mmCIF file of C-alpha atoms and ligand atoms in Angstrom:
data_model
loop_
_atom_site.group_PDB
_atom_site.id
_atom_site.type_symbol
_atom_site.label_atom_id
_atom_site.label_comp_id
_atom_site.label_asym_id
_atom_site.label_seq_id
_atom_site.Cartn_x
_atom_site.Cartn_y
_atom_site.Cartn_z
ATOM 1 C CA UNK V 26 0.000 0.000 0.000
ATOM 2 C CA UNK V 27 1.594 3.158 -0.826
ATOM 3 C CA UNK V 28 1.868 6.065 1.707
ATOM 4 C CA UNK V 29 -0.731 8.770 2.423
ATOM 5 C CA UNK V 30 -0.702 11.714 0.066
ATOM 6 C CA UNK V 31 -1.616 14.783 1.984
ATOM 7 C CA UNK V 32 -4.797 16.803 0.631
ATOM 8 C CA UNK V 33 -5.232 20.260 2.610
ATOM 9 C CA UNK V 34 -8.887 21.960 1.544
ATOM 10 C CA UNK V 35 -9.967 24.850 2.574
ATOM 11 C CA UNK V 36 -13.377 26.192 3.067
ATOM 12 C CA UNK V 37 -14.568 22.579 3.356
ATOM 13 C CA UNK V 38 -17.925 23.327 5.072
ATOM 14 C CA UNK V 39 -18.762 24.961 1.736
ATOM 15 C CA UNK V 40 -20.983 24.578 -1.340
ATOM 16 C CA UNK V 41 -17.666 23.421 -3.350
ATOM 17 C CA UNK V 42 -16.088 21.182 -0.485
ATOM 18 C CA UNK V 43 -19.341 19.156 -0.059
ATOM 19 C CA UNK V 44 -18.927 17.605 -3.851
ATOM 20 C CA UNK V 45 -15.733 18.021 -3.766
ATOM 21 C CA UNK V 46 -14.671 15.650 -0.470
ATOM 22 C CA UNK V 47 -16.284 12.290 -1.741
ATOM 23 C CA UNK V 48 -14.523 12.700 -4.962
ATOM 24 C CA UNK V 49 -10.837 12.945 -3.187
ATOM 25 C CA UNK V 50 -11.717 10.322 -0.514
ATOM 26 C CA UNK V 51 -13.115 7.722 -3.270
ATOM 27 C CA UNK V 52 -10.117 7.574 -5.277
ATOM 28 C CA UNK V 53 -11.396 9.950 -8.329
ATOM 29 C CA UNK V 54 -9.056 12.809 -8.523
ATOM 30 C CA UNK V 55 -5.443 10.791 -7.447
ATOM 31 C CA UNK V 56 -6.220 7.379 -8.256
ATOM 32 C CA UNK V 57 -7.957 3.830 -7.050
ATOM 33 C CA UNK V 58 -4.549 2.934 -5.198
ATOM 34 C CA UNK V 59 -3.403 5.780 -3.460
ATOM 35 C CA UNK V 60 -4.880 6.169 -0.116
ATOM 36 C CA UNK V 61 -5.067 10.245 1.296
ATOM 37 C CA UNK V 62 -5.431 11.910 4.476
ATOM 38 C CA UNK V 63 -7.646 14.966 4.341
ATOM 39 C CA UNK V 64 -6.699 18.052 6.165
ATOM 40 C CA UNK V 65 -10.013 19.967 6.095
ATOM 41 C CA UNK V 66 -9.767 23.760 7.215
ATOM 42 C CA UNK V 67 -12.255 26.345 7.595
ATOM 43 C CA UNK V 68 -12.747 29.783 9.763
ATOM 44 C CA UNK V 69 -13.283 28.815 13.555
ATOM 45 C CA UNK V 70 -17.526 30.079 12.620
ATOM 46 C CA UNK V 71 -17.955 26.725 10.710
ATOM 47 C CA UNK V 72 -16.363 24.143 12.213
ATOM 48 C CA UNK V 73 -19.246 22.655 13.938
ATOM 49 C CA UNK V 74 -20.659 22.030 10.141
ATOM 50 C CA UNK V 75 -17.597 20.749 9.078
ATOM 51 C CA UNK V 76 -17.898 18.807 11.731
ATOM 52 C CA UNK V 77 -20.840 17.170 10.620
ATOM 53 C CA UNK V 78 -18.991 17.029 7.134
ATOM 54 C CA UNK V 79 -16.422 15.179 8.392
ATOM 55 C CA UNK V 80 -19.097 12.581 10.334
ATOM 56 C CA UNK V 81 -20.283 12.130 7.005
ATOM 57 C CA UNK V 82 -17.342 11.223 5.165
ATOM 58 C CA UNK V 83 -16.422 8.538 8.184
ATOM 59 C CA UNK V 84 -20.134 7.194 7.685
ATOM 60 C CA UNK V 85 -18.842 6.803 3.747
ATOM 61 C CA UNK V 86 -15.822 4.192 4.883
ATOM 62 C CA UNK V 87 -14.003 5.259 1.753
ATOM 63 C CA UNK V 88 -11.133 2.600 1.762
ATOM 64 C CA UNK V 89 -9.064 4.924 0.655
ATOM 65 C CA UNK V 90 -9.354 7.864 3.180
ATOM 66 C CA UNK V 91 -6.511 7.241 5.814
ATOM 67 C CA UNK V 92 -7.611 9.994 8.275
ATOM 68 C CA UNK V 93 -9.305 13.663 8.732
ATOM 69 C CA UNK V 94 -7.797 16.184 10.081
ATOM 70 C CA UNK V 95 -10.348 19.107 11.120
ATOM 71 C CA UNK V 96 -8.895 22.425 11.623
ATOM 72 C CA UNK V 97 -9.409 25.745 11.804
ATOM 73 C CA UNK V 98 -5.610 26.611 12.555
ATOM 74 C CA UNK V 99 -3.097 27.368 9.230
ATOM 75 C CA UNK V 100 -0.139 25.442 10.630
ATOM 76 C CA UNK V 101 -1.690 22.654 11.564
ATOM 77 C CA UNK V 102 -4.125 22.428 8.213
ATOM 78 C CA UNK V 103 -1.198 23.281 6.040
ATOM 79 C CA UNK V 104 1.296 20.846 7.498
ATOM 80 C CA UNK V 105 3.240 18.215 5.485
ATOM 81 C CA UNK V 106 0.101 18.894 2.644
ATOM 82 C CA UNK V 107 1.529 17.552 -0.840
ATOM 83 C CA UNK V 108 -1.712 19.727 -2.560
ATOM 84 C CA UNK V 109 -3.545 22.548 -1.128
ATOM 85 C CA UNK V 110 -6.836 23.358 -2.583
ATOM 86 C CA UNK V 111 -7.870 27.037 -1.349
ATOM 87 C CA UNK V 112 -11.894 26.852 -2.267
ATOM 88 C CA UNK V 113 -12.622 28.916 0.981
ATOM 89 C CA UNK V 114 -13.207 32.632 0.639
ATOM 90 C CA UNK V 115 -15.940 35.535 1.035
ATOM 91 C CA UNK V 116 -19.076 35.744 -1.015
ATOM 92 C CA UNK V 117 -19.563 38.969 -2.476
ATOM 93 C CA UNK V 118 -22.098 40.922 -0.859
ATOM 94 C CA UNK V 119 -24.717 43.547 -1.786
ATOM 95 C CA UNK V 120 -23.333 46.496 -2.015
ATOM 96 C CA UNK V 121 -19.208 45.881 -2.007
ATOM 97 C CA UNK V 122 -17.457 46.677 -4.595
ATOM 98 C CA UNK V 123 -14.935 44.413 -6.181
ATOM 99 C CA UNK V 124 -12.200 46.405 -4.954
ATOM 100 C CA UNK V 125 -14.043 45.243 -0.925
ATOM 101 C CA UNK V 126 -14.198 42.175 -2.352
ATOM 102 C CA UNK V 127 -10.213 41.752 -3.466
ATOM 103 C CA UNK V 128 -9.279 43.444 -0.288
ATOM 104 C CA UNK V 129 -11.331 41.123 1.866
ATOM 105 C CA UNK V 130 -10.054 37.893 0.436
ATOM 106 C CA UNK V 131 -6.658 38.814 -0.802
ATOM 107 C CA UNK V 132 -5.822 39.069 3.394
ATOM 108 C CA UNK V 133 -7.206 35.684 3.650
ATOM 109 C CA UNK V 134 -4.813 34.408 0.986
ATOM 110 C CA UNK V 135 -1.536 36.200 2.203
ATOM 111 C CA UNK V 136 -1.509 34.209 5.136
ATOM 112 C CA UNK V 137 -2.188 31.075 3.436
ATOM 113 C CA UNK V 138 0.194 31.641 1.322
ATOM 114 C CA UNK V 139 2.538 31.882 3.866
ATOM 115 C CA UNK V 140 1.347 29.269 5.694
ATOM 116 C CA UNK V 141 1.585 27.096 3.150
ATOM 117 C CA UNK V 142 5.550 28.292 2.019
ATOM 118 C CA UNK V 143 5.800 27.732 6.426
ATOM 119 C CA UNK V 144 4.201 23.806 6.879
ATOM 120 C CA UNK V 145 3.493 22.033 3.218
ATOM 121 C CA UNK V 146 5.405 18.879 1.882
ATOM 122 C CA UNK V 147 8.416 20.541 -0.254
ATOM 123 C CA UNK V 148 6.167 19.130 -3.385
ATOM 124 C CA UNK V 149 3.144 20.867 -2.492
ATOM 125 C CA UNK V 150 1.249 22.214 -5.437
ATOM 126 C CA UNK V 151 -1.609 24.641 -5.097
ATOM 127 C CA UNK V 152 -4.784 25.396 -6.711
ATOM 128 C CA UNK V 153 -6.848 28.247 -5.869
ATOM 129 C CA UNK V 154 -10.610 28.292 -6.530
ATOM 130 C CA UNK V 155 -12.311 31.060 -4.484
ATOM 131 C CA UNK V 156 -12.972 33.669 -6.228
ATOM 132 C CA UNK V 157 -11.206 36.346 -7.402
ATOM 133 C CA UNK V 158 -9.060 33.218 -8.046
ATOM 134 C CA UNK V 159 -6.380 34.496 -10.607
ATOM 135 C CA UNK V 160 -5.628 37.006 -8.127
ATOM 136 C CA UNK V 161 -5.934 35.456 -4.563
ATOM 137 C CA UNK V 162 -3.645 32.998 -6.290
ATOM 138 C CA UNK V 163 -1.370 36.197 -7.250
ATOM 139 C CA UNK V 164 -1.562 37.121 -3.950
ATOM 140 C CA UNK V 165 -0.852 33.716 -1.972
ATOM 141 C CA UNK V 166 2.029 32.822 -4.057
ATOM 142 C CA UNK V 167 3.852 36.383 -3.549
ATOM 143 C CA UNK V 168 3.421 35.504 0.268
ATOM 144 C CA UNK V 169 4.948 32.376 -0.189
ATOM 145 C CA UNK V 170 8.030 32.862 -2.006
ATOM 146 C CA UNK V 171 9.724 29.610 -0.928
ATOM 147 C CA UNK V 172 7.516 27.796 -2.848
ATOM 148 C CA UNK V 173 8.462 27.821 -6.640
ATOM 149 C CA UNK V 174 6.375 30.085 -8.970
ATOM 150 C CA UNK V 175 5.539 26.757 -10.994
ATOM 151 C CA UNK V 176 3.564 25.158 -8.421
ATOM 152 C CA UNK V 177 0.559 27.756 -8.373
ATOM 153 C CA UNK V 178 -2.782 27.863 -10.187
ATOM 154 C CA UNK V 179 -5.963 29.213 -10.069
ATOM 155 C CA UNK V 180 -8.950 26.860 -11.506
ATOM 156 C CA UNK V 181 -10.531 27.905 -15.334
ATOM 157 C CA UNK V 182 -10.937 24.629 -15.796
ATOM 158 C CA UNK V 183 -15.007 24.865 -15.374
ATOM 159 C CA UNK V 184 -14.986 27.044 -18.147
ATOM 160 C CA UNK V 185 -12.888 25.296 -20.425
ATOM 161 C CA UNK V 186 -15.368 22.367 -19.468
ATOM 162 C CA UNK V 187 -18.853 24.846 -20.041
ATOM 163 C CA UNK V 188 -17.007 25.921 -23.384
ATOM 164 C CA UNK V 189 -16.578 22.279 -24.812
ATOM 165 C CA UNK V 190 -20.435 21.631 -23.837
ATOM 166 C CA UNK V 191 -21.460 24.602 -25.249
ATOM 167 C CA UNK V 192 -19.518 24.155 -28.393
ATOM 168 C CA UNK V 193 -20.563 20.106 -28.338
ATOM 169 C CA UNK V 194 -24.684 21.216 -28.135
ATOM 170 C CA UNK V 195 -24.468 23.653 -30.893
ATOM 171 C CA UNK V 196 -22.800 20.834 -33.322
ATOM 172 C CA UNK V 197 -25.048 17.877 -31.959
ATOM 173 C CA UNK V 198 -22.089 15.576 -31.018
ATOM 174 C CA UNK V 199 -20.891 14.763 -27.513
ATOM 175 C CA UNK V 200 -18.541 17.001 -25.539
ATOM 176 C CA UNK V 201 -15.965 14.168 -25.849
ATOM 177 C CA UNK V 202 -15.691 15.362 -29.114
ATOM 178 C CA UNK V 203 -14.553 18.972 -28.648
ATOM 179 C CA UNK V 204 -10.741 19.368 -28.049
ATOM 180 C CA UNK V 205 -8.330 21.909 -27.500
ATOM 181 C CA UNK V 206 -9.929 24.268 -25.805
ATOM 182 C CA UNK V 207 -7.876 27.367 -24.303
ATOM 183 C CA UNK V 208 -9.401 29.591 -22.158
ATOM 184 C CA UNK V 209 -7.364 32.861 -21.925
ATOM 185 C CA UNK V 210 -7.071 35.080 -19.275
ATOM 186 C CA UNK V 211 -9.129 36.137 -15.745
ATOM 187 C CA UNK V 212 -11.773 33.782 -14.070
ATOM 188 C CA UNK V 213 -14.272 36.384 -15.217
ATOM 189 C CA UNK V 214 -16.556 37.609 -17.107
ATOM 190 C CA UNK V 215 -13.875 38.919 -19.224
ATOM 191 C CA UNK V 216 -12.429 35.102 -19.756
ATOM 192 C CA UNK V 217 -11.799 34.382 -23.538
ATOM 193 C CA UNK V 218 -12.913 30.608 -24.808
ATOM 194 C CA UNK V 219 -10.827 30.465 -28.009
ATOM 195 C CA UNK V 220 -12.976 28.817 -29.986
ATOM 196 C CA UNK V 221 -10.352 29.211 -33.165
ATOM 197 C CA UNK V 222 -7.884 26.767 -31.867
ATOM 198 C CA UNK V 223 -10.730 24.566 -30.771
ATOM 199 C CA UNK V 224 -11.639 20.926 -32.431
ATOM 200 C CA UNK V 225 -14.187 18.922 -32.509
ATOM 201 C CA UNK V 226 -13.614 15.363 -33.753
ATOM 202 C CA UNK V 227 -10.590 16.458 -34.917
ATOM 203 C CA UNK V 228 -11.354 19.104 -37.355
ATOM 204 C CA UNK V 229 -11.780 23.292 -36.591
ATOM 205 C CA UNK V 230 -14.350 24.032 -34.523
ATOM 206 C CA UNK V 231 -14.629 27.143 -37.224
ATOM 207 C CA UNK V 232 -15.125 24.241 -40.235
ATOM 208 C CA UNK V 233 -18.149 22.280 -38.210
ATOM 209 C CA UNK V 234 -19.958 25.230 -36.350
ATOM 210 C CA UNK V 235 -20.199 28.236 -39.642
ATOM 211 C CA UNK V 236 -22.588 30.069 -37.755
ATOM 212 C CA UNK V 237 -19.437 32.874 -37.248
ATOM 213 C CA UNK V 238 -21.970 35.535 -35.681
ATOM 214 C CA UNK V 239 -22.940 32.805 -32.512
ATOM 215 C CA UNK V 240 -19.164 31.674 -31.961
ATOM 216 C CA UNK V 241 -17.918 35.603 -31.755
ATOM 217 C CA UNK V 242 -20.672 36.178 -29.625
ATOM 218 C CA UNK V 243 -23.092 34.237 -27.884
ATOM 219 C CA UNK V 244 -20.743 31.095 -27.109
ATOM 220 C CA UNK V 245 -18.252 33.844 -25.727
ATOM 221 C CA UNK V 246 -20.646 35.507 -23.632
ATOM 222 C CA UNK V 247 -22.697 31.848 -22.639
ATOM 223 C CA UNK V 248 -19.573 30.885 -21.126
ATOM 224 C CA UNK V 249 -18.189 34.182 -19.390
ATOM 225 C CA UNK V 250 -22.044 33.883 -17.669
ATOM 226 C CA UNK V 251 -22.184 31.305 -16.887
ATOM 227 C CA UNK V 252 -21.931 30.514 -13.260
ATOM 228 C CA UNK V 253 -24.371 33.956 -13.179
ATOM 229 C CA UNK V 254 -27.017 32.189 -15.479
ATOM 230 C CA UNK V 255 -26.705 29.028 -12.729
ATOM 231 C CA UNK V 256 -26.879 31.241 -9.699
ATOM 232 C CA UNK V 257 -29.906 32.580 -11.964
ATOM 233 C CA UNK V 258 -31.499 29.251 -12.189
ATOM 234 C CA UNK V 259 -30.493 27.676 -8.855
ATOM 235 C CA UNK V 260 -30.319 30.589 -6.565
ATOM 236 C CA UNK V 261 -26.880 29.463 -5.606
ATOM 237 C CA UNK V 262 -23.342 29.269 -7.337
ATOM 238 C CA UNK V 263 -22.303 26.697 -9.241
ATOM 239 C CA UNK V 264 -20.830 23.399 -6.627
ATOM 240 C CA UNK V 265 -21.054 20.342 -8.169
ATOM 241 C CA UNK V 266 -19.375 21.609 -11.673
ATOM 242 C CA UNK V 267 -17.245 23.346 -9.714
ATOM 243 C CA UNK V 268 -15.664 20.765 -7.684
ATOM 244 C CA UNK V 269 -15.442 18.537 -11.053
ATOM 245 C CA UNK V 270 -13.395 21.065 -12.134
ATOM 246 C CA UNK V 271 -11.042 21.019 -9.370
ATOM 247 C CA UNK V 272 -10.913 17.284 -9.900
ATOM 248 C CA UNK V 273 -10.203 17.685 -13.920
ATOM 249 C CA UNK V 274 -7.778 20.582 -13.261
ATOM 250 C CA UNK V 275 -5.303 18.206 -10.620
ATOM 251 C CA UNK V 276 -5.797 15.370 -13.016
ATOM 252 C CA UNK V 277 -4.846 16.851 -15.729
ATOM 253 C CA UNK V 278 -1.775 18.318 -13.850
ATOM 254 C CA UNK V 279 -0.908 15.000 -12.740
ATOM 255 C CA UNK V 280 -1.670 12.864 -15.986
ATOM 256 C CA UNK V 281 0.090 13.059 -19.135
ATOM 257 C CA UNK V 282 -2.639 14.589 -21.660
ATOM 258 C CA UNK V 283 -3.355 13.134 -24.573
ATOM 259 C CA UNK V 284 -1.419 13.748 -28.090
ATOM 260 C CA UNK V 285 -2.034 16.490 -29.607
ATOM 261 C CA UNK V 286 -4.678 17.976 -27.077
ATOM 262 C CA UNK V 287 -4.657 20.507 -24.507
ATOM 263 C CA UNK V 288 -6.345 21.904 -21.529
ATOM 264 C CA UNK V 289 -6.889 25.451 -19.393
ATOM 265 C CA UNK V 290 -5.372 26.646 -16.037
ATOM 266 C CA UNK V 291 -4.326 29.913 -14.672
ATOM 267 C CA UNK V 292 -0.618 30.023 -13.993
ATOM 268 C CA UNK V 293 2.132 32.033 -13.180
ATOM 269 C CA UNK V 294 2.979 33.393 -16.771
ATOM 270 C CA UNK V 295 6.713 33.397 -18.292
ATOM 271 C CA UNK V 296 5.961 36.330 -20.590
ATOM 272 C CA UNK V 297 4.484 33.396 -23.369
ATOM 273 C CA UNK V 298 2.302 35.163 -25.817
ATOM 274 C CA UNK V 299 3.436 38.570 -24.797
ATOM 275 C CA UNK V 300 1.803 38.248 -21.430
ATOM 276 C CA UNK V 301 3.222 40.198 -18.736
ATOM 277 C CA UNK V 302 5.746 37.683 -16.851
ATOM 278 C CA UNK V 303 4.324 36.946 -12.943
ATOM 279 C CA UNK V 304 0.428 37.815 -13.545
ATOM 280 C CA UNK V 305 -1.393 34.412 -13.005
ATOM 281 C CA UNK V 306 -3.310 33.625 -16.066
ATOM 282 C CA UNK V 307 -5.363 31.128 -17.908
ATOM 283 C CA UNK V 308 -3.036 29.477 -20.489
ATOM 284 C CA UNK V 309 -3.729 26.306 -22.496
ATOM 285 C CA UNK V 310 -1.130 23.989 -20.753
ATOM 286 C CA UNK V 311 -0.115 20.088 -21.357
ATOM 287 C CA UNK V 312 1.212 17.793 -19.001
ATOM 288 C CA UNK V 313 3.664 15.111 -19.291
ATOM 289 C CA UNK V 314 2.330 13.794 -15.585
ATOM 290 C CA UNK V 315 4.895 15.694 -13.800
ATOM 291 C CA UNK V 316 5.462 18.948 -15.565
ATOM 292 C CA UNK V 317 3.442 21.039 -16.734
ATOM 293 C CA UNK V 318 4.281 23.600 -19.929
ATOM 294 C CA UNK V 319 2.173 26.159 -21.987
ATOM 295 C CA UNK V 320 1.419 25.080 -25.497
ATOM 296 C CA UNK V 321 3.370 27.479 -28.081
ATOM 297 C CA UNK V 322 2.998 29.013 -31.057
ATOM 298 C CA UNK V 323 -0.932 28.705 -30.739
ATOM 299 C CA UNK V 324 -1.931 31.210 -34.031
ATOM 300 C CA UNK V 325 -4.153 34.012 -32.748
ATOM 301 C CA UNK V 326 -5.885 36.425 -35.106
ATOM 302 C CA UNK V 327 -6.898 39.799 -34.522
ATOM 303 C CA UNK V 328 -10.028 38.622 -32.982
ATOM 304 C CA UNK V 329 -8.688 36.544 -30.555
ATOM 305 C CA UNK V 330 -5.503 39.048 -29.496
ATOM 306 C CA UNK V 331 -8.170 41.796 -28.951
ATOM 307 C CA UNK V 332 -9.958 39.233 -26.365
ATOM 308 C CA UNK V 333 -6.839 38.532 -24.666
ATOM 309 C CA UNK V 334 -5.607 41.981 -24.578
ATOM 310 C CA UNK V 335 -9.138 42.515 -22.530
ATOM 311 C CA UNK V 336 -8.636 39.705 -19.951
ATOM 312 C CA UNK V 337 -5.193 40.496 -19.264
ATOM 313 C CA UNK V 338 -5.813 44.141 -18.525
ATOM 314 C CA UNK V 339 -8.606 43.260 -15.653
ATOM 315 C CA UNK V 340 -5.834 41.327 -14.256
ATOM 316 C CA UNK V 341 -3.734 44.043 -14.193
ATOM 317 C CA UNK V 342 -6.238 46.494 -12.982
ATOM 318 C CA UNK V 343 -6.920 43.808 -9.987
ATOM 319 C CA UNK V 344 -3.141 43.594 -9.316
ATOM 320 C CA UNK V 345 -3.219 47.223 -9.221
ATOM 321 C CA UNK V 346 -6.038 47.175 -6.779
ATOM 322 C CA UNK V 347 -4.023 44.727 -4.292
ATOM 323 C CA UNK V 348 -0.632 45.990 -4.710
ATOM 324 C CA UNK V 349 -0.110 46.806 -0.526
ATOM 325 C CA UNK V 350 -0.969 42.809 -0.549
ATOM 326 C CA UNK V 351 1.915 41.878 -2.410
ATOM 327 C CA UNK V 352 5.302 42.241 -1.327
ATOM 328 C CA UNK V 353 8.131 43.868 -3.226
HETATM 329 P P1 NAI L 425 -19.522 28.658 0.188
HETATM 330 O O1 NAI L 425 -19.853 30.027 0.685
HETATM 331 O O2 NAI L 425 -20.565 27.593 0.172
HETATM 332 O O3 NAI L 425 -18.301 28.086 1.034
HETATM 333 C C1 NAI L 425 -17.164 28.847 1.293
HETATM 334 C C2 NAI L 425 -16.573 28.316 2.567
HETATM 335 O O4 NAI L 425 -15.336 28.977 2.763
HETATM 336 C C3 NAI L 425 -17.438 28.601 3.803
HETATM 337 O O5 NAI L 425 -17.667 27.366 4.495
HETATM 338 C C4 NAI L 425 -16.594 29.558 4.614
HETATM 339 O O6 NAI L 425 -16.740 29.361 6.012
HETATM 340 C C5 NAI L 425 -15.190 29.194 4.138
HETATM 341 N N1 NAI L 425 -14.198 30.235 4.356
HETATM 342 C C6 NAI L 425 -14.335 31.588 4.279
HETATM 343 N N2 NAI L 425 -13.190 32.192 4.623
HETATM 344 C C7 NAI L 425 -12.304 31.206 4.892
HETATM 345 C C8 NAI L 425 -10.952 31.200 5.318
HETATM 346 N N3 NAI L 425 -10.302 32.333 5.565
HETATM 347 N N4 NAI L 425 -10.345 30.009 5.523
HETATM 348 C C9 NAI L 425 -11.006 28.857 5.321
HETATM 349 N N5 NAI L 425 -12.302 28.797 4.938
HETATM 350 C C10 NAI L 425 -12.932 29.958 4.718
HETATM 351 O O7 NAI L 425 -18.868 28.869 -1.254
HETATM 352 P P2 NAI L 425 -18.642 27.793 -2.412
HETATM 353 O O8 NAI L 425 -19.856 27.710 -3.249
HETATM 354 O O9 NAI L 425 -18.076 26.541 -1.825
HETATM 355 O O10 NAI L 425 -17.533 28.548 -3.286
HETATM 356 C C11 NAI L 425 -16.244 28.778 -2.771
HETATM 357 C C12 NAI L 425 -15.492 29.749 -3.657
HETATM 358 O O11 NAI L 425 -15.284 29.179 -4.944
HETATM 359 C C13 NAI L 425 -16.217 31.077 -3.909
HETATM 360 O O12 NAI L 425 -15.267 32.125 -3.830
HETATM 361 C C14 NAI L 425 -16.701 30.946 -5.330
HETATM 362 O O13 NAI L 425 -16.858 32.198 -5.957
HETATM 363 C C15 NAI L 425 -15.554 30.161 -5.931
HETATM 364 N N6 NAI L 425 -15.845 29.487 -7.204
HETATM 365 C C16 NAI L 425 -14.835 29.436 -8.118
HETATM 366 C C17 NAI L 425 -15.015 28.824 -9.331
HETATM 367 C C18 NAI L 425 -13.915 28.771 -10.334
HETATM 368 O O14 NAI L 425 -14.166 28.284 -11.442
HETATM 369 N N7 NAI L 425 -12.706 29.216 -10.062
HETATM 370 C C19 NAI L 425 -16.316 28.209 -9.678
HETATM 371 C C20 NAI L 425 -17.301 28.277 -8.631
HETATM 372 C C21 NAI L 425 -17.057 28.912 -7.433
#
């Protein structure tokens, strides 16, 4: 039996965390043979639901689940974790502005950062979903400097999944037949679905969907608004998808991904594509199931450089709205 890898959540009393828990535990995000320990951390408010969360999960008997750790103290959540998924933050609230909003949760994420850098396995790699995620992530790494830039994301990978259904409903075929879909940029309604570099079954998406006027518009815009169209429908924000994605997004960190395809994550960027170096942002990436590299020499029209252009200045605008958060 192989040893424990260490799986450090936060916010696990949460919408996200409640899907999201069975799926580690049962073996669906690292694998039917590798037994984890969950280190489950939330503020000191909810732990007596997490505590019925984690009464749950011991009434599951998931063979692989070694032990819970319930916590609502950094050090001791963080410590010896080999992956730290930071789901927990603050719902935005009538009224505050997103600058209230970045304030409020980029304080939460410069002490997990450091936290983290402080107690985590030296291969810890982190993937930050609360929201504003590209830039809590920003945030968090900055604070933890000892950890290498490389082991940071923040999740697009729902979108890059709503994209491919989207795209697979408008040309009748199943979503296992769209491919290569990038999603550029912020977790925001400024994202950019590149739909030119996209296939489906093989061929461009722009060959089998000719409808030009729906791709440039209403796919891009279905899949920026989303999660608001679910919040719409269900009067709460996207969970189960959500915590899919997290599973698909460490997977396909951790897996080697298939020839010739690609997928989406939010990562500390090199300067590829002429984005600023150090802003964390959604890149189409491929794995060989222990490194991870952004896909190259993607071609990118006019079109598609104007959407990126757009994404990557809200990112700087938000990294211009947390600069006191982030060290020199
Ligand atoms: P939720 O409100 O149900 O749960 C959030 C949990 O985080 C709560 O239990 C809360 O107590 C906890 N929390 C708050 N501050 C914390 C802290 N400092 N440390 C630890 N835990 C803390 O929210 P839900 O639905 O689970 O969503 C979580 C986050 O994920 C939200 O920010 C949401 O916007 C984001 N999200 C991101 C997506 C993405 O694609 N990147 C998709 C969907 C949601």
């Amino acid at each position: 039996m192989k040893a424990p890898i260490k799986v450090a959540v936060t916010g696990a009393a949460g919408q996200i965390g409640y899907s999201l828990l069975p799926r580690i535990a049962s073996g669906s995000v690292f694998g039917p043979d590798q037994p984890v320990e969950l280190r489950l951390i939330e503020i000191p408010n909810a732990l007596k639901p997490l505590e019925g969360v984690v009464m749950e999960l011991n009434d599951c008997s998931f063979p692989l689940l070694s032990n819970i750790v319930a916590t609502a103290d950094l050090d001791e959540g963080f410590s010896g974790a080999n992956w730290a998924l930071l789901v927990g933050s603050v719902p935005r609230k009538a009224g505050m502005e997103r600058k209230d909003l970045l304030g409020i949760n980029g304080k939460i994420f410069i002490s997990q950062g450091a936290a983290i850098a402080k107690n985590a396995a030296s291969d810890v790699r982190v993937v930050v979903v609360g929201n504003p995620c590209n830039t809590n992530c920003l945030i968090a790494m900055n604070n933890g400097r000892d950890v290498p830039s490389d082991r940071w994301f923040a999740m697009t990978r729902l979108d890059e999944n709503r994209a491919k259904s989207q795209l697979a409903t408008k040309a009748g075929v199943h979503s296992t037949a769209v491919s290569n879909v990038a999603i550029w940029g912020n977790h925001s309604s400024t994202l950019y679905p590149d739909f030119e570099n996209a296939k489906i079954n093989g061929k461009p998406v722009t060959s089998v969907i000719t409808d030009t006027q729906w791709l440039e518009n209403d796919f891009i815009k279905s899949v920026q608004l989303r999660g608001a169209a679910i919040i719409e429908a269900r009067g709460l924000s996207s969970a189960k998808s959500a915590a899919h994605g997290v599973v698909d997004t460490v997977r396909s960190i951790i897996e080697p991904t298939a020839a010739g395809d690609f997928h989406s994550v939010a990562l500390c960027s090199d300067g590829s594509y002429g984005i600023e170096a150090g802003l964390i942002t959604s890149f189409p990436v491929r794995s060989n199931g222990s490194k991870l590299e952004i896909v190259q020499g993607l071609p990118l029209s006019d079109f598609s450089k104007g959407k990126i252009e757009a994404t990557v200045n809200e990112l700087k605008q938000e990294r211009e709205m947390v600069k006191e958060l982030i060290p020199a």
